[in-house]
mmCIF file with all atom_site columns, C-alpha atoms in Angstrom:
data_model
loop_
_atom_site.group_PDB
_atom_site.id
_atom_site.type_symbol
_atom_site.label_atom_id
_atom_site.label_alt_id
_atom_site.label_comp_id
_atom_site.label_asym_id
_atom_site.label_entity_id
_atom_site.label_seq_id
_atom_site.pdbx_PDB_ins_code
_atom_site.Cartn_x
_atom_site.Cartn_y
_atom_site.Cartn_z
_atom_site.occupancy
_atom_site.B_iso_or_equiv
_atom_site.pdbx_formal_charge
_atom_site.auth_seq_id
_atom_site.auth_comp_id
_atom_site.auth_asym_id
_atom_site.auth_atom_id
_atom_site.pdbx_PDB_model_num
ATOM 1   C CA . GLY A 1 1   ? 120.133 108.783 106.803 1.00 83.00 ? 272 GLY A CA 1
ATOM 2   C CA . ASN A 1 2   ? 121.741 108.623 103.396 1.00 88.00 ? 273 ASN A CA 1
ATOM 3   C CA . SER A 1 3   ? 119.646 108.515 100.263 1.00 92.00 ? 274 SER A CA 1
ATOM 4   C CA . VAL A 1 4   ? 120.043 108.717 96.503  1.00 95.00 ? 275 VAL A CA 1
ATOM 5   C CA . THR A 1 5   ? 117.377 109.935 94.106  1.00 95.00 ? 276 THR A CA 1
ATOM 6   C CA . GLN A 1 6   ? 117.658 109.380 90.402  1.00 94.00 ? 277 GLN A CA 1
ATOM 7   C CA . MET A 1 7   ? 115.309 110.012 87.547  1.00 88.00 ? 278 MET A CA 1
ATOM 8   C CA . GLU A 1 8   ? 112.805 107.348 86.731  1.00 85.00 ? 279 GLU A CA 1
ATOM 9   C CA . GLY A 1 9   ? 113.061 105.564 83.462  1.00 85.00 ? 280 GLY A CA 1
ATOM 10  C CA . PRO A 1 10  ? 112.880 104.168 81.071  1.00 93.00 ? 281 PRO A CA 1
ATOM 11  C CA . VAL A 1 11  ? 114.847 106.628 79.009  1.00 95.00 ? 282 VAL A CA 1
ATOM 12  C CA . THR A 1 12  ? 114.608 105.951 75.296  1.00 96.00 ? 283 THR A CA 1
ATOM 13  C CA . LEU A 1 13  ? 117.042 107.642 72.934  1.00 97.00 ? 284 LEU A CA 1
ATOM 14  C CA . SER A 1 14  ? 118.129 107.318 69.371  1.00 97.00 ? 285 SER A CA 1
ATOM 15  C CA . GLU A 1 15  ? 121.717 106.366 68.672  1.00 97.00 ? 286 GLU A CA 1
ATOM 16  C CA . GLU A 1 16  ? 124.110 109.346 68.827  1.00 96.00 ? 287 GLU A CA 1
ATOM 17  C CA . ALA A 1 17  ? 121.746 111.344 71.038  1.00 97.00 ? 288 ALA A CA 1
ATOM 18  C CA . PHE A 1 18  ? 122.949 113.163 74.146  1.00 98.00 ? 289 PHE A CA 1
ATOM 19  C CA . LEU A 1 19  ? 122.277 111.439 77.456  1.00 97.00 ? 290 LEU A CA 1
ATOM 20  C CA . THR A 1 20  ? 121.671 112.920 80.883  1.00 97.00 ? 291 THR A CA 1
ATOM 21  C CA . ILE A 1 21  ? 120.549 110.873 83.864  1.00 97.00 ? 292 ILE A CA 1
ATOM 22  C CA . ASN A 1 22  ? 119.985 113.017 86.914  1.00 97.00 ? 293 ASN A CA 1
ATOM 23  C CA . CYS A 1 23  ? 121.121 111.944 90.356  1.00 97.00 ? 294 CYS A CA 1
ATOM 24  C CA . THR A 1 24  ? 120.928 113.836 93.637  1.00 97.00 ? 295 THR A CA 1
ATOM 25  C CA . TYR A 1 25  ? 121.898 112.668 97.071  1.00 96.00 ? 296 TYR A CA 1
ATOM 26  C CA . THR A 1 26  ? 121.476 113.298 100.773 1.00 95.00 ? 297 THR A CA 1
ATOM 27  C CA . ALA A 1 27  ? 124.297 112.357 103.079 1.00 91.00 ? 298 ALA A CA 1
ATOM 28  C CA . THR A 1 28  ? 126.135 113.371 106.186 1.00 83.00 ? 299 THR A CA 1
ATOM 29  C CA . GLY A 1 29  ? 129.731 114.301 105.681 1.00 81.00 ? 300 GLY A CA 1
ATOM 30  C CA . TYR A 1 30  ? 131.465 113.981 102.353 1.00 85.00 ? 301 TYR A CA 1
ATOM 31  C CA . PRO A 1 31  ? 130.507 110.797 100.558 1.00 91.00 ? 302 PRO A CA 1
ATOM 32  C CA . SER A 1 32  ? 132.094 109.198 97.532  1.00 92.00 ? 303 SER A CA 1
ATOM 33  C CA . LEU A 1 33  ? 129.777 109.001 94.551  1.00 95.00 ? 304 LEU A CA 1
ATOM 34  C CA . PHE A 1 34  ? 129.449 106.232 91.975  1.00 95.00 ? 305 PHE A CA 1
ATOM 35  C CA . TRP A 1 35  ? 127.657 105.238 88.830  1.00 97.00 ? 306 TRP A CA 1
ATOM 36  C CA . TYR A 1 36  ? 127.154 101.543 88.234  1.00 96.00 ? 307 TYR A CA 1
ATOM 37  C CA . VAL A 1 37  ? 125.843 99.929  85.072  1.00 95.00 ? 308 VAL A CA 1
ATOM 38  C CA . GLN A 1 38  ? 124.028 96.624  84.750  1.00 90.00 ? 309 GLN A CA 1
ATOM 39  C CA . TYR A 1 39  ? 123.868 95.061  81.318  1.00 89.00 ? 310 TYR A CA 1
ATOM 40  C CA . PRO A 1 40  ? 121.183 92.428  80.684  1.00 83.00 ? 311 PRO A CA 1
ATOM 41  C CA . GLY A 1 41  ? 121.941 89.183  82.485  1.00 78.00 ? 312 GLY A CA 1
ATOM 42  C CA . GLU A 1 42  ? 125.056 90.534  84.184  1.00 82.00 ? 313 GLU A CA 1
ATOM 43  C CA . GLY A 1 43  ? 126.027 91.905  87.581  1.00 82.00 ? 314 GLY A CA 1
ATOM 44  C CA . LEU A 1 44  ? 126.492 95.572  88.384  1.00 88.00 ? 315 LEU A CA 1
ATOM 45  C CA . GLN A 1 45  ? 129.770 97.024  87.135  1.00 91.00 ? 316 GLN A CA 1
ATOM 46  C CA . LEU A 1 46  ? 131.418 100.188 88.344  1.00 93.00 ? 317 LEU A CA 1
ATOM 47  C CA . LEU A 1 47  ? 131.206 102.752 85.548  1.00 96.00 ? 318 LEU A CA 1
ATOM 48  C CA . LEU A 1 48  ? 132.833 105.746 87.194  1.00 96.00 ? 319 LEU A CA 1
ATOM 49  C CA . LYS A 1 49  ? 133.329 107.403 90.539  1.00 94.00 ? 320 LYS A CA 1
ATOM 50  C CA . ALA A 1 50  ? 134.293 110.650 92.227  1.00 95.00 ? 321 ALA A CA 1
ATOM 51  C CA . THR A 1 51  ? 135.576 110.947 95.750  1.00 92.00 ? 322 THR A CA 1
ATOM 52  C CA . LYS A 1 52  ? 135.486 114.674 96.464  1.00 92.00 ? 323 LYS A CA 1
ATOM 53  C CA . ALA A 1 53  ? 133.727 117.859 95.431  1.00 93.00 ? 324 ALA A CA 1
ATOM 54  C CA . ASP A 1 54  ? 134.373 119.074 91.877  1.00 95.00 ? 325 ASP A CA 1
ATOM 55  C CA . ASP A 1 55  ? 135.953 115.764 90.883  1.00 96.00 ? 326 ASP A CA 1
ATOM 56  C CA . LYS A 1 56  ? 134.885 114.489 87.492  1.00 97.00 ? 327 LYS A CA 1
ATOM 57  C CA . GLY A 1 57  ? 134.641 110.776 86.945  1.00 97.00 ? 328 GLY A CA 1
ATOM 58  C CA . SER A 1 58  ? 134.795 109.495 83.385  1.00 97.00 ? 329 SER A CA 1
ATOM 59  C CA . ASN A 1 59  ? 134.833 106.183 81.563  1.00 97.00 ? 330 ASN A CA 1
ATOM 60  C CA . LYS A 1 60  ? 133.758 104.878 78.138  1.00 95.00 ? 331 LYS A CA 1
ATOM 61  C CA . GLY A 1 61  ? 132.581 108.342 77.114  1.00 97.00 ? 332 GLY A CA 1
ATOM 62  C CA . PHE A 1 62  ? 130.426 108.766 80.205  1.00 98.00 ? 333 PHE A CA 1
ATOM 63  C CA . GLU A 1 63  ? 131.180 111.446 82.738  1.00 98.00 ? 334 GLU A CA 1
ATOM 64  C CA . ALA A 1 64  ? 129.768 112.866 85.942  1.00 98.00 ? 335 ALA A CA 1
ATOM 65  C CA . THR A 1 65  ? 130.880 115.754 88.136  1.00 98.00 ? 336 THR A CA 1
ATOM 66  C CA . TYR A 1 66  ? 130.575 115.768 91.922  1.00 97.00 ? 337 TYR A CA 1
ATOM 67  C CA . ARG A 1 67  ? 128.628 118.952 92.712  1.00 96.00 ? 338 ARG A CA 1
ATOM 68  C CA . LYS A 1 68  ? 128.551 119.552 96.435  1.00 94.00 ? 339 LYS A CA 1
ATOM 69  C CA . GLU A 1 69  ? 126.583 122.788 96.198  1.00 94.00 ? 340 GLU A CA 1
ATOM 70  C CA . THR A 1 70  ? 123.703 121.077 94.432  1.00 95.00 ? 341 THR A CA 1
ATOM 71  C CA . THR A 1 71  ? 124.331 117.610 95.947  1.00 96.00 ? 342 THR A CA 1
ATOM 72  C CA . SER A 1 72  ? 124.239 116.157 92.465  1.00 97.00 ? 343 SER A CA 1
ATOM 73  C CA . PHE A 1 73  ? 126.167 113.684 90.337  1.00 98.00 ? 344 PHE A CA 1
ATOM 74  C CA . HIS A 1 74  ? 124.449 113.682 86.960  1.00 98.00 ? 345 HIS A CA 1
ATOM 75  C CA . LEU A 1 75  ? 125.587 111.157 84.367  1.00 98.00 ? 346 LEU A CA 1
ATOM 76  C CA . GLU A 1 76  ? 126.185 112.409 80.826  1.00 98.00 ? 347 GLU A CA 1
ATOM 77  C CA . LYS A 1 77  ? 127.330 111.033 77.512  1.00 98.00 ? 348 LYS A CA 1
ATOM 78  C CA . GLY A 1 78  ? 127.607 113.031 74.347  1.00 97.00 ? 349 GLY A CA 1
ATOM 79  C CA . SER A 1 79  ? 126.634 110.313 71.886  1.00 96.00 ? 350 SER A CA 1
ATOM 80  C CA . VAL A 1 80  ? 125.004 107.100 73.030  1.00 97.00 ? 351 VAL A CA 1
ATOM 81  C CA . GLN A 1 81  ? 125.246 103.779 71.245  1.00 97.00 ? 352 GLN A CA 1
ATOM 82  C CA . VAL A 1 82  ? 122.920 100.810 71.141  1.00 96.00 ? 353 VAL A CA 1
ATOM 83  C CA . SER A 1 83  ? 125.454 98.945  73.268  1.00 96.00 ? 354 SER A CA 1
ATOM 84  C CA . ASP A 1 84  ? 124.896 101.472 76.075  1.00 97.00 ? 355 ASP A CA 1
ATOM 85  C CA . SER A 1 85  ? 121.424 100.057 76.658  1.00 96.00 ? 356 SER A CA 1
ATOM 86  C CA . ALA A 1 86  ? 121.417 98.971  80.289  1.00 95.00 ? 357 ALA A CA 1
ATOM 87  C CA . VAL A 1 87  ? 120.246 99.964  83.760  1.00 94.00 ? 358 VAL A CA 1
ATOM 88  C CA . TYR A 1 88  ? 122.286 102.701 85.425  1.00 96.00 ? 359 TYR A CA 1
ATOM 89  C CA . PHE A 1 89  ? 122.506 103.062 89.203  1.00 96.00 ? 360 PHE A CA 1
ATOM 90  C CA . CYS A 1 90  ? 123.746 106.089 91.090  1.00 97.00 ? 361 CYS A CA 1
ATOM 91  C CA . ALA A 1 91  ? 125.206 105.301 94.514  1.00 95.00 ? 362 ALA A CA 1
ATOM 92  C CA . LEU A 1 92  ? 127.066 106.851 97.402  1.00 94.00 ? 363 LEU A CA 1
ATOM 93  C CA . SER A 1 93  ? 129.358 105.595 100.090 1.00 90.00 ? 364 SER A CA 1
ATOM 94  C CA . ASP A 1 94  ? 130.147 107.497 103.241 1.00 78.00 ? 365 ASP A CA 1
ATOM 95  C CA . THR A 1 95  ? 132.411 104.772 104.561 1.00 68.00 ? 366 THR A CA 1
ATOM 96  C CA . ALA A 1 96  ? 134.852 102.521 102.837 1.00 51.00 ? 367 ALA A CA 1
ATOM 97  C CA . SER A 1 97  ? 132.350 99.760  102.448 1.00 69.00 ? 368 SER A CA 1
ATOM 98  C CA . LYS A 1 98  ? 128.650 100.527 102.505 1.00 83.00 ? 369 LYS A CA 1
ATOM 99  C CA . LEU A 1 99  ? 126.858 101.624 99.378  1.00 90.00 ? 370 LEU A CA 1
ATOM 100 C CA . THR A 1 100 ? 123.476 103.365 99.176  1.00 91.00 ? 371 THR A CA 1
ATOM 101 C CA . PHE A 1 101 ? 121.835 103.007 95.759  1.00 93.00 ? 372 PHE A CA 1
ATOM 102 C CA . GLY A 1 102 ? 119.275 104.909 93.771  1.00 94.00 ? 373 GLY A CA 1
ATOM 103 C CA . THR A 1 103 ? 116.413 103.025 92.136  1.00 91.00 ? 374 THR A CA 1
ATOM 104 C CA . GLY A 1 104 ? 118.152 102.636 88.798  1.00 93.00 ? 375 GLY A CA 1
ATOM 105 C CA . THR A 1 105 ? 117.323 104.128 85.405  1.00 95.00 ? 376 THR A CA 1
ATOM 106 C CA . ARG A 1 106 ? 116.803 101.915 82.397  1.00 94.00 ? 377 ARG A CA 1
ATOM 107 C CA . LEU A 1 107 ? 118.292 103.291 79.181  1.00 96.00 ? 378 LEU A CA 1
ATOM 108 C CA . GLN A 1 108 ? 117.138 101.985 75.833  1.00 96.00 ? 379 GLN A CA 1
ATOM 109 C CA . VAL A 1 109 ? 119.018 103.162 72.765  1.00 97.00 ? 380 VAL A CA 1
ATOM 110 C CA . THR A 1 110 ? 117.507 102.523 69.354  1.00 96.00 ? 381 THR A CA 1
ATOM 111 C CA . LEU A 1 111 ? 118.929 102.730 65.858  1.00 93.00 ? 382 LEU A CA 1
ATOM 112 C CA . GLY B 2 1   ? 137.405 93.277  86.578  1.00 65.00 ? 157 GLY B CA 1
ATOM 113 C CA . ALA B 2 2   ? 137.010 90.478  89.062  1.00 83.00 ? 158 ALA B CA 1
ATOM 114 C CA . VAL B 2 3   ? 134.256 87.935  88.589  1.00 89.00 ? 159 VAL B CA 1
ATOM 115 C CA . VAL B 2 4   ? 131.601 87.042  91.106  1.00 93.00 ? 160 VAL B CA 1
ATOM 116 C CA . SER B 2 5   ? 129.118 84.268  90.470  1.00 94.00 ? 161 SER B CA 1
ATOM 117 C CA . GLN B 2 6   ? 125.836 83.388  92.120  1.00 96.00 ? 162 GLN B CA 1
ATOM 118 C CA . HIS B 2 7   ? 124.006 80.108  92.157  1.00 97.00 ? 163 HIS B CA 1
ATOM 119 C CA . PRO B 2 8   ? 121.261 79.491  91.425  1.00 97.00 ? 164 PRO B CA 1
ATOM 120 C CA . SER B 2 9   ? 120.273 82.286  89.089  1.00 95.00 ? 165 SER B CA 1
ATOM 121 C CA . TRP B 2 10  ? 116.639 81.650  89.881  1.00 96.00 ? 166 TRP B CA 1
ATOM 122 C CA . VAL B 2 11  ? 114.723 79.417  92.243  1.00 97.00 ? 167 VAL B CA 1
ATOM 123 C CA . ILE B 2 12  ? 111.089 78.660  92.954  1.00 97.00 ? 168 ILE B CA 1
ATOM 124 C CA . CYS B 2 13  ? 110.170 77.070  96.237  1.00 96.00 ? 169 CYS B CA 1
ATOM 125 C CA . LYS B 2 14  ? 107.153 76.284  98.366  1.00 96.00 ? 170 LYS B CA 1
ATOM 126 C CA . SER B 2 15  ? 106.239 78.349  101.379 1.00 97.00 ? 171 SER B CA 1
ATOM 127 C CA . GLY B 2 16  ? 107.899 77.049  104.535 1.00 97.00 ? 172 GLY B CA 1
ATOM 128 C CA . THR B 2 17  ? 110.956 75.605  102.869 1.00 97.00 ? 173 THR B CA 1
ATOM 129 C CA . SER B 2 18  ? 114.508 76.953  103.105 1.00 97.00 ? 174 SER B CA 1
ATOM 130 C CA . VAL B 2 19  ? 116.578 78.118  100.180 1.00 97.00 ? 175 VAL B CA 1
ATOM 131 C CA . LYS B 2 20  ? 120.352 78.532  99.992  1.00 97.00 ? 176 LYS B CA 1
ATOM 132 C CA . ILE B 2 21  ? 122.012 80.970  97.611  1.00 97.00 ? 177 ILE B CA 1
ATOM 133 C CA . GLU B 2 22  ? 125.751 80.812  96.958  1.00 97.00 ? 178 GLU B CA 1
ATOM 134 C CA . CYS B 2 23  ? 128.042 83.692  96.107  1.00 96.00 ? 179 CYS B CA 1
ATOM 135 C CA . ARG B 2 24  ? 131.558 82.956  94.880  1.00 95.00 ? 180 ARG B CA 1
ATOM 136 C CA . SER B 2 25  ? 134.495 85.159  94.000  1.00 93.00 ? 181 SER B CA 1
ATOM 137 C CA . LEU B 2 26  ? 136.124 83.316  91.128  1.00 92.00 ? 182 LEU B CA 1
ATOM 138 C CA . ASP B 2 27  ? 139.489 84.992  90.752  1.00 88.00 ? 183 ASP B CA 1
ATOM 139 C CA . PHE B 2 28  ? 140.216 86.886  93.931  1.00 89.00 ? 184 PHE B CA 1
ATOM 140 C CA . GLN B 2 29  ? 139.991 86.509  97.672  1.00 90.00 ? 185 GLN B CA 1
ATOM 141 C CA . ALA B 2 30  ? 136.977 88.277  99.076  1.00 90.00 ? 186 ALA B CA 1
ATOM 142 C CA . THR B 2 31  ? 137.544 89.258  102.666 1.00 89.00 ? 187 THR B CA 1
ATOM 143 C CA . THR B 2 32  ? 134.194 91.048  102.695 1.00 91.00 ? 188 THR B CA 1
ATOM 144 C CA . MET B 2 33  ? 130.935 90.069  101.028 1.00 93.00 ? 189 MET B CA 1
ATOM 145 C CA . PHE B 2 34  ? 127.678 91.960  100.947 1.00 94.00 ? 190 PHE B CA 1
ATOM 146 C CA . TRP B 2 35  ? 124.126 90.765  100.425 1.00 96.00 ? 191 TRP B CA 1
ATOM 147 C CA . TYR B 2 36  ? 121.504 93.028  98.873  1.00 96.00 ? 192 TYR B CA 1
ATOM 148 C CA . ARG B 2 37  ? 117.842 92.677  98.147  1.00 95.00 ? 193 ARG B CA 1
ATOM 149 C CA . GLN B 2 38  ? 116.099 94.410  95.275  1.00 89.00 ? 194 GLN B CA 1
ATOM 150 C CA . PHE B 2 39  ? 112.377 94.840  94.816  1.00 81.00 ? 195 PHE B CA 1
ATOM 151 C CA . PRO B 2 40  ? 110.932 95.687  91.399  1.00 77.00 ? 196 PRO B CA 1
ATOM 152 C CA . LYS B 2 41  ? 111.641 99.274  90.418  1.00 72.00 ? 197 LYS B CA 1
ATOM 153 C CA . GLN B 2 42  ? 113.397 99.896  93.713  1.00 76.00 ? 198 GLN B CA 1
ATOM 154 C CA . SER B 2 43  ? 116.986 100.307 94.692  1.00 82.00 ? 199 SER B CA 1
ATOM 155 C CA . LEU B 2 44  ? 119.288 97.687  96.074  1.00 89.00 ? 200 LEU B CA 1
ATOM 156 C CA . MET B 2 45  ? 118.914 97.480  99.838  1.00 91.00 ? 201 MET B CA 1
ATOM 157 C CA . LEU B 2 46  ? 121.886 96.269  101.827 1.00 92.00 ? 202 LEU B CA 1
ATOM 158 C CA . MET B 2 47  ? 120.878 93.356  104.029 1.00 95.00 ? 203 MET B CA 1
ATOM 159 C CA . ALA B 2 48  ? 124.143 92.413  105.655 1.00 94.00 ? 204 ALA B CA 1
ATOM 160 C CA . THR B 2 49  ? 127.898 92.587  105.510 1.00 92.00 ? 205 THR B CA 1
ATOM 161 C CA . SER B 2 50  ? 130.026 89.538  106.177 1.00 91.00 ? 206 SER B CA 1
ATOM 162 C CA . ASN B 2 51  ? 133.725 89.212  106.762 1.00 88.00 ? 207 ASN B CA 1
ATOM 163 C CA . GLU B 2 52  ? 135.430 85.891  106.278 1.00 85.00 ? 208 GLU B CA 1
ATOM 164 C CA . GLY B 2 53  ? 135.428 83.892  109.465 1.00 83.00 ? 209 GLY B CA 1
ATOM 165 C CA . SER B 2 54  ? 133.232 86.342  111.376 1.00 85.00 ? 210 SER B CA 1
ATOM 166 C CA . LYS B 2 55  ? 129.547 86.678  112.050 1.00 88.00 ? 211 LYS B CA 1
ATOM 167 C CA . ALA B 2 56  ? 127.643 88.810  109.600 1.00 92.00 ? 212 ALA B CA 1
ATOM 168 C CA . THR B 2 57  ? 126.551 92.333  110.485 1.00 92.00 ? 213 THR B CA 1
ATOM 169 C CA . TYR B 2 58  ? 122.907 92.847  109.630 1.00 95.00 ? 214 TYR B CA 1
ATOM 170 C CA . GLU B 2 59  ? 121.255 96.111  108.686 1.00 93.00 ? 215 GLU B CA 1
ATOM 171 C CA . GLN B 2 60  ? 118.434 97.436  110.802 1.00 92.00 ? 216 GLN B CA 1
ATOM 172 C CA . GLY B 2 61  ? 115.184 95.655  110.104 1.00 93.00 ? 217 GLY B CA 1
ATOM 173 C CA . VAL B 2 62  ? 116.761 92.536  108.624 1.00 95.00 ? 218 VAL B CA 1
ATOM 174 C CA . GLU B 2 63  ? 115.995 89.375  110.606 1.00 94.00 ? 219 GLU B CA 1
ATOM 175 C CA . LYS B 2 64  ? 119.217 87.497  111.143 1.00 93.00 ? 220 LYS B CA 1
ATOM 176 C CA . ASP B 2 65  ? 117.392 84.298  112.060 1.00 95.00 ? 221 ASP B CA 1
ATOM 177 C CA . LYS B 2 66  ? 115.464 84.539  108.821 1.00 96.00 ? 222 LYS B CA 1
ATOM 178 C CA . PHE B 2 67  ? 118.391 85.300  106.558 1.00 97.00 ? 223 PHE B CA 1
ATOM 179 C CA . LEU B 2 68  ? 121.350 83.180  107.621 1.00 96.00 ? 224 LEU B CA 1
ATOM 180 C CA . ILE B 2 69  ? 124.663 84.250  106.207 1.00 95.00 ? 225 ILE B CA 1
ATOM 181 C CA . ASN B 2 70  ? 127.818 82.180  106.253 1.00 91.00 ? 226 ASN B CA 1
ATOM 182 C CA . HIS B 2 71  ? 131.199 83.344  104.975 1.00 89.00 ? 227 HIS B CA 1
ATOM 183 C CA . ALA B 2 72  ? 133.372 80.375  105.746 1.00 82.00 ? 228 ALA B CA 1
ATOM 184 C CA . SER B 2 73  ? 136.053 80.905  103.127 1.00 90.00 ? 229 SER B CA 1
ATOM 185 C CA . LEU B 2 74  ? 137.641 83.725  101.174 1.00 91.00 ? 230 LEU B CA 1
ATOM 186 C CA . THR B 2 75  ? 135.784 82.735  98.031  1.00 93.00 ? 231 THR B CA 1
ATOM 187 C CA . LEU B 2 76  ? 132.342 81.654  99.214  1.00 94.00 ? 232 LEU B CA 1
ATOM 188 C CA . SER B 2 77  ? 129.452 83.191  101.094 1.00 94.00 ? 233 SER B CA 1
ATOM 189 C CA . THR B 2 78  ? 125.985 81.711  101.399 1.00 96.00 ? 234 THR B CA 1
ATOM 190 C CA . LEU B 2 79  ? 122.612 83.239  102.167 1.00 97.00 ? 235 LEU B CA 1
ATOM 191 C CA . THR B 2 80  ? 119.938 80.883  103.449 1.00 97.00 ? 236 THR B CA 1
ATOM 192 C CA . VAL B 2 81  ? 116.372 82.114  103.498 1.00 97.00 ? 237 VAL B CA 1
ATOM 193 C CA . THR B 2 82  ? 114.757 80.016  106.201 1.00 97.00 ? 238 THR B CA 1
ATOM 194 C CA . SER B 2 83  ? 111.072 79.109  106.254 1.00 96.00 ? 239 SER B CA 1
ATOM 195 C CA . ALA B 2 84  ? 110.507 81.195  103.164 1.00 96.00 ? 240 ALA B CA 1
ATOM 196 C CA . HIS B 2 85  ? 107.199 82.955  102.597 1.00 96.00 ? 241 HIS B CA 1
ATOM 197 C CA . PRO B 2 86  ? 105.799 84.729  99.550  1.00 95.00 ? 242 PRO B CA 1
ATOM 198 C CA . GLU B 2 87  ? 106.894 88.117  100.914 1.00 94.00 ? 243 GLU B CA 1
ATOM 199 C CA . ASP B 2 88  ? 110.489 86.889  100.722 1.00 95.00 ? 244 ASP B CA 1
ATOM 200 C CA . SER B 2 89  ? 110.180 86.701  96.957  1.00 95.00 ? 245 SER B CA 1
ATOM 201 C CA . SER B 2 90  ? 112.738 89.109  95.585  1.00 94.00 ? 246 SER B CA 1
ATOM 202 C CA . PHE B 2 91  ? 115.982 89.531  93.678  1.00 93.00 ? 247 PHE B CA 1
ATOM 203 C CA . TYR B 2 92  ? 119.005 88.848  95.867  1.00 96.00 ? 248 TYR B CA 1
ATOM 204 C CA . ILE B 2 93  ? 122.391 90.206  94.830  1.00 96.00 ? 249 ILE B CA 1
ATOM 205 C CA . CYS B 2 94  ? 125.776 89.646  96.408  1.00 96.00 ? 250 CYS B CA 1
ATOM 206 C CA . SER B 2 95  ? 128.976 91.576  96.033  1.00 94.00 ? 251 SER B CA 1
ATOM 207 C CA . ALA B 2 96  ? 132.520 90.814  97.061  1.00 93.00 ? 252 ALA B CA 1
ATOM 208 C CA . SER B 2 97  ? 135.412 93.013  98.031  1.00 89.00 ? 253 SER B CA 1
ATOM 209 C CA . GLY B 2 98  ? 139.054 92.435  98.721  1.00 83.00 ? 254 GLY B CA 1
ATOM 210 C CA . GLY B 2 99  ? 138.789 94.549  101.837 1.00 67.00 ? 255 GLY B CA 1
ATOM 211 C CA . ALA B 2 100 ? 137.687 97.861  103.298 1.00 60.00 ? 256 ALA B CA 1
ATOM 212 C CA . GLY B 2 101 ? 138.031 100.639 100.769 1.00 67.00 ? 257 GLY B CA 1
ATOM 213 C CA . ASN B 2 102 ? 138.267 98.209  97.868  1.00 76.00 ? 258 ASN B CA 1
ATOM 214 C CA . GLU B 2 103 ? 135.832 98.144  94.995  1.00 83.00 ? 259 GLU B CA 1
ATOM 215 C CA . GLN B 2 104 ? 132.819 95.866  95.318  1.00 88.00 ? 260 GLN B CA 1
ATOM 216 C CA . PHE B 2 105 ? 132.298 93.372  92.496  1.00 90.00 ? 261 PHE B CA 1
ATOM 217 C CA . PHE B 2 106 ? 128.738 92.240  92.001  1.00 92.00 ? 262 PHE B CA 1
ATOM 218 C CA . GLY B 2 107 ? 127.205 88.907  91.183  1.00 93.00 ? 263 GLY B CA 1
ATOM 219 C CA . PRO B 2 108 ? 124.420 88.624  88.577  1.00 91.00 ? 264 PRO B CA 1
ATOM 220 C CA . GLY B 2 109 ? 121.736 88.083  91.184  1.00 93.00 ? 265 GLY B CA 1
ATOM 221 C CA . THR B 2 110 ? 119.314 85.320  92.162  1.00 96.00 ? 266 THR B CA 1
ATOM 222 C CA . ARG B 2 111 ? 115.586 85.613  91.665  1.00 94.00 ? 267 ARG B CA 1
ATOM 223 C CA . LEU B 2 112 ? 113.653 83.869  94.419  1.00 96.00 ? 268 LEU B CA 1
ATOM 224 C CA . THR B 2 113 ? 109.964 83.125  94.023  1.00 96.00 ? 269 THR B CA 1
ATOM 225 C CA . VAL B 2 114 ? 108.126 81.626  96.968  1.00 96.00 ? 270 VAL B CA 1
ATOM 226 C CA . LEU B 2 115 ? 104.772 80.078  96.177  1.00 96.00 ? 271 LEU B CA 1
#
């Protein structure tokens, strides 16, 4: 079956540091890949997505590239801010509807 | 983005009682709603998918008589945990979509504690 593995947190960084959150997946076929973010007290929000190999999703300074050869979709940001503190979920969908999530990675950014 | 609400945000109940959780799409018509369960430090697990006016489709291992799902309108779905037990304690999250292939919008979740 499908599965998503992402690095355990929490990840603690100083403001303006470089962020990488690793995500790898196992799936049949060619899934779409997503990163969701959950800010405290709020629901999950779609951060970015990529639908085919070599696609790069980007939003709010975050980006991730769909790497089919390594089955990875690592999330990166060049300079994090305190406001980026949240839980980040990597997910895949091999159909139009169903999502398979990773366990989530908590990011804490300090001044 | 579209807004999805859940009510209540948290609930504590006694073992053996039933609890109903509501999921509403506030500014769009949700033809499809999803119910997830999340255990501490674990990923969201899809429990069931419901389409408005149809019976819900449950994932393998999810007891449909235990977790009753109703999606009677395009803006409301309910999850009823029947005869709740402590092992049902969890964080329940819903999402709503305007249709197949459309983005899912998530509610803030409901924390259920069964004593």
